[in-house]
PDB file of C-alpha atoms in Angstrom:
ATOM      1  CA  MET H  15      -9.181  20.725  -4.531  1.00 44.00           C
ATOM      2  CA  SER H  16      -9.007  18.564  -7.913  1.00 44.00           C
ATOM      3  CA  HIS H  17      -5.743  17.955  -9.566  1.00 49.00           C
ATOM      4  CA  SER H  18      -4.022  18.654  -5.991  1.00 57.00           C
ATOM      5  CA  ILE H  19      -0.305  17.659  -5.091  1.00 60.00           C
ATOM      6  CA  SER H  20       0.781  16.908  -1.582  1.00 59.00           C
ATOM      7  CA  LEU H  21       4.130  18.997  -0.247  1.00 57.00           C
ATOM      8  CA  THR H  22       6.627  18.197   2.435  1.00 54.00           C
ATOM      9  CA  VAL H  23       8.458  21.885   3.261  1.00 52.00           C
ATOM     10  CA  ASN H  24      11.996  20.714   4.364  1.00 49.00           C
ATOM     11  CA  ARG H  25      12.491  22.634   7.093  1.00 52.00           C
ATOM     12  CA  ALA H  26       9.031  22.003   8.510  1.00 64.00           C
ATOM     13  CA  ARG H  27       8.911  18.574   7.834  1.00 65.00           C
ATOM     14  CA  GLN H  28       4.690  19.012   7.499  1.00 69.00           C
ATOM     15  CA  ALA H  29       2.759  17.488   4.891  1.00 71.00           C
ATOM     16  CA  VAL H  30       0.264  20.373   3.124  1.00 75.00           C
ATOM     17  CA  ASP H  31      -1.669  19.469   0.944  1.00 78.00           C
ATOM     18  CA  ILE H  32      -2.090  22.833  -2.268  1.00 78.00           C
ATOM     19  CA  ASN H  33      -4.165  22.936  -5.100  1.00 77.00           C
ATOM     20  CA  ALA H  34      -1.402  22.341  -8.136  1.00 78.00           C
ATOM     21  CA  CYS H  35      -3.017  24.897 -10.618  1.00 78.00           C
ATOM     22  CA  LEU H  36      -2.737  27.613  -8.113  1.00 81.00           C
ATOM     23  CA  SER H  37       1.140  27.046  -7.166  1.00 83.00           C
ATOM     24  CA  LEU H  38       3.348  28.891  -9.218  1.00 86.00           C
ATOM     25  CA  ALA H  39       6.566  26.189  -9.206  1.00 84.00           C
ATOM     26  CA  VAL H  40       9.046  28.806  -7.622  1.00 89.00           C
ATOM     27  CA  ALA H  41       7.394  29.262  -4.758  1.00 85.00           C
ATOM     28  CA  LEU H  42       7.753  25.265  -4.078  1.00 83.00           C
ATOM     29  CA  ASP H  43      12.060  25.419  -4.621  1.00 85.00           C
ATOM     30  CA  GLY H  44      13.500  23.301  -2.090  1.00 82.00           C
ATOM     31  CA  ALA H  45      10.069  21.918  -1.004  1.00 82.00           C
ATOM     32  CA  VAL H  46       9.888  17.612  -1.487  1.00 82.00           C
ATOM     33  CA  ILE H  47       6.557  17.144  -3.756  1.00 84.00           C
ATOM     34  CA  GLU H  48       4.202  14.429  -4.018  1.00 84.00           C
ATOM     35  CA  THR H  49       2.209  13.597  -7.046  1.00 86.00           C
ATOM     36  CA  ILE H  50      -0.337  10.847  -7.261  1.00 89.00           C
ATOM     37  CA  GLU H  51       2.969   9.312  -9.623  1.00 89.00           C
ATOM     38  CA  GLY H  52       4.636   8.878  -6.328  1.00 88.00           C
ATOM     39  CA  LEU H  53       2.505   7.384  -3.814  1.00 90.00           C
ATOM     40  CA  ALA H  54       2.823   3.569  -5.092  1.00 92.00           C
ATOM     41  CA  ASP H  55       5.865   1.913  -3.637  1.00 90.00           C
ATOM     42  CA  GLY H  56       7.352   0.019  -6.447  1.00 93.00           C
ATOM     43  CA  LYS H  57       4.658  -2.291  -7.709  1.00 93.00           C
ATOM     44  CA  THR H  58       2.604  -1.670  -4.474  1.00 93.00           C
ATOM     45  CA  LEU H  59      -0.047   0.583  -4.720  1.00 94.00           C
ATOM     46  CA  HIS H  60      -0.765   3.088  -1.507  1.00 93.00           C
ATOM     47  CA  PRO H  61      -3.501   2.279   0.205  1.00 92.00           C
ATOM     48  CA  VAL H  62      -5.984   5.060  -0.891  1.00 94.00           C
ATOM     49  CA  GLN H  63      -5.164   3.648  -4.544  1.00 95.00           C
ATOM     50  CA  ALA H  64      -6.216  -0.025  -4.120  1.00 95.00           C
ATOM     51  CA  ALA H  65      -9.412   1.400  -1.951  1.00 96.00           C
ATOM     52  CA  PHE H  66     -10.660   2.977  -5.272  1.00 96.00           C
ATOM     53  CA  ILE H  67      -9.768   0.207  -7.342  1.00 96.00           C
ATOM     54  CA  THR H  68     -11.947  -1.527  -4.871  1.00 96.00           C
ATOM     55  CA  HIS H  69     -15.179   0.328  -4.499  1.00 96.00           C
ATOM     56  CA  ASP H  70     -15.039   1.573  -8.446  1.00 94.00           C
ATOM     57  CA  GLY H  71     -13.813   4.888  -7.033  1.00 93.00           C
ATOM     58  CA  PHE H  72     -13.237   6.485 -10.484  1.00 89.00           C
ATOM     59  CA  GLN H  73     -14.614   6.396 -13.798  1.00 88.00           C
ATOM     60  CA  CYS H  74     -13.225   7.945 -16.930  1.00 89.00           C
ATOM     61  CA  GLY H  75     -10.019   8.757 -14.734  1.00 88.00           C
ATOM     62  CA  TYR H  76     -10.223  12.720 -15.092  1.00 88.00           C
ATOM     63  CA  CYS H  77     -10.766  13.865 -11.094  1.00 89.00           C
ATOM     64  CA  THR H  78      -9.045  10.585 -10.099  1.00 92.00           C
ATOM     65  CA  PRO H  79      -5.350  12.026  -9.303  1.00 91.00           C
ATOM     66  CA  GLY H  80      -6.973  15.094  -8.049  1.00 90.00           C
ATOM     67  CA  GLN H  81      -9.763  12.657  -5.462  1.00 93.00           C
ATOM     68  CA  ILE H  82      -6.961  10.540  -4.530  1.00 93.00           C
ATOM     69  CA  MET H  83      -4.648  12.921  -3.501  1.00 91.00           C
ATOM     70  CA  SER H  84      -7.136  14.660  -1.748  1.00 90.00           C
ATOM     71  CA  ALA H  85      -8.079  11.767  -0.088  1.00 92.00           C
ATOM     72  CA  VAL H  86      -4.391  10.733   1.065  1.00 89.00           C
ATOM     73  CA  GLY H  87      -4.261  14.602   2.505  1.00 86.00           C
ATOM     74  CA  LEU H  88      -7.667  13.849   4.209  1.00 89.00           C
ATOM     75  CA  LEU H  89      -6.496  10.750   6.094  1.00 89.00           C
ATOM     76  CA  ARG H  90      -3.260  12.076   7.054  1.00 85.00           C
ATOM     77  CA  GLU H  91      -5.200  15.057   8.528  1.00 83.00           C
ATOM     78  CA  GLY H  92      -6.667  12.696  10.886  1.00 83.00           C
ATOM     79  CA  ASP H  93     -10.401  14.730  10.314  1.00 74.00           C
ATOM     80  CA  ALA H  94     -12.392  12.234   8.412  1.00 80.00           C
ATOM     81  CA  GLY H  95     -11.883   8.194   9.490  1.00 80.00           C
ATOM     82  CA  ASP H  96     -14.377   6.174   8.238  1.00 85.00           C
ATOM     83  CA  ASP H  97     -17.215   8.369   8.641  1.00 89.00           C
ATOM     84  CA  PRO H  98     -19.129   9.336   5.126  1.00 93.00           C
ATOM     85  CA  GLU H  99     -20.587  13.025   6.444  1.00 94.00           C
ATOM     86  CA  ARG H 100     -16.981  14.006   7.504  1.00 93.00           C
ATOM     87  CA  ILE H 101     -15.142  12.172   3.856  1.00 94.00           C
ATOM     88  CA  ARG H 102     -18.079  13.939   1.523  1.00 94.00           C
ATOM     89  CA  GLU H 103     -17.205  17.394   3.435  1.00 93.00           C
ATOM     90  CA  GLY H 104     -13.711  16.821   3.528  1.00 91.00           C
ATOM     91  CA  MET H 105     -13.606  16.156  -0.492  1.00 91.00           C
ATOM     92  CA  SER H 106     -16.425  18.924  -1.516  1.00 89.00           C
ATOM     93  CA  GLY H 107     -13.965  20.495  -3.267  1.00 84.00           C
ATOM     94  CA  ASN H 108     -13.446  17.844  -5.826  1.00 86.00           C
ATOM     95  CA  LEU H 109     -15.764  17.190  -9.147  1.00 87.00           C
ATOM     96  CA  CYS H 110     -16.600  14.486 -10.674  1.00 89.00           C
ATOM     97  CA  ARG H 111     -18.514  14.798 -13.307  1.00 89.00           C
ATOM     98  CA  CYS H 112     -19.730  10.790 -14.003  1.00 89.00           C
ATOM     99  CA  GLY H 113     -20.763  10.587 -10.959  1.00 89.00           C
ATOM    100  CA  ALA H 114     -18.163   8.469  -9.176  1.00 92.00           C
ATOM    101  CA  TYR H 115     -19.052  10.085  -5.524  1.00 94.00           C
ATOM    102  CA  VAL H 116     -20.335   6.953  -3.679  1.00 95.00           C
ATOM    103  CA  GLY H 117     -17.440   4.473  -5.065  1.00 96.00           C
ATOM    104  CA  ILE H 118     -15.375   7.498  -3.866  1.00 96.00           C
ATOM    105  CA  THR H 119     -16.843   7.839  -0.411  1.00 96.00           C
ATOM    106  CA  GLU H 120     -16.841   4.563   0.341  1.00 96.00           C
ATOM    107  CA  ALA H 121     -12.778   3.902  -0.501  1.00 96.00           C
ATOM    108  CA  VAL H 122     -11.741   6.803   1.501  1.00 95.00           C
ATOM    109  CA  ALA H 123     -13.864   5.383   4.100  1.00 95.00           C
ATOM    110  CA  GLU H 124     -12.156   1.828   4.018  1.00 94.00           C
ATOM    111  CA  ALA H 125      -8.571   3.858   3.929  1.00 93.00           C
ATOM    112  CA  GLY H 126      -9.739   5.211   7.043  1.00 89.00           C
ATOM    113  CA  ARG H 127     -10.780   1.989   8.923  1.00 87.00           C
ATOM    114  CA  THR H 128      -7.613   0.229   7.458  1.00 79.00           C
ATOM    115  CA  TYR H 129      -4.971   1.615   7.311  1.00 71.00           C
ATOM    116  CA  SER H 130      -3.331   3.701  10.493  1.00 60.00           C
ATOM    117  CA  ASN H 131      -1.688   7.197   9.862  1.00 52.00           C
ATOM    118  CA  ARG H 132       1.661   5.747   9.268  1.00 50.00           C
ATOM    119  CA  PHE H 133       0.966   5.156   6.000  1.00 52.00           C
ATOM    120  CA  MET H 134      -0.368   8.182   4.739  1.00 54.00           C
ATOM    121  CA  ARG H 135       2.658  10.147   5.486  1.00 51.00           C
ATOM    122  CA  PHE H 136       5.520  10.960   3.377  1.00 45.00           C
ATOM    123  CA  SER H 137       7.714   7.313   3.223  1.00 43.00           C
ATOM    124  CA  SER H 138      11.371   8.250   4.789  1.00 38.00           C
ATOM    125  CA  SER H 139      12.950   7.804   1.367  1.00 42.00           C
ATOM    126  CA  ARG H 140      11.201  11.219  -0.124  1.00 43.00           C
ATOM    127  CA  GLN H 141      12.153  13.075   2.912  1.00 41.00           C
ATOM    128  CA  ARG H 142      14.987  15.120   2.618  1.00 36.00           C
TER     129      ARG H 142
END
């Protein structure tokens, strides 16, 4: 799911990860949309962004936004934790032409170990 975005539908207040390139903007009318640009809190990186830097989970940067947003979604769902096999399975729709998969898996595992689910949710200021 490269270049995914996360959105929260106002009525349900439920985060749903979708593939941005397969979504019509008009279908998202009324939704709160979170992209890679909105993850950081000012100058403080989101925990997954920080883990990607720590573990060199990127090289050229082309797939990095989609990888990070998918990692946030995966951890938000609570399905992977820090299990490398479950992380690889959950991230399997993302392609990295540089082969940074080891760093990506390590970054997601660290975020899964270190940060509670509350860090993976939308901030209350973004929910309307």
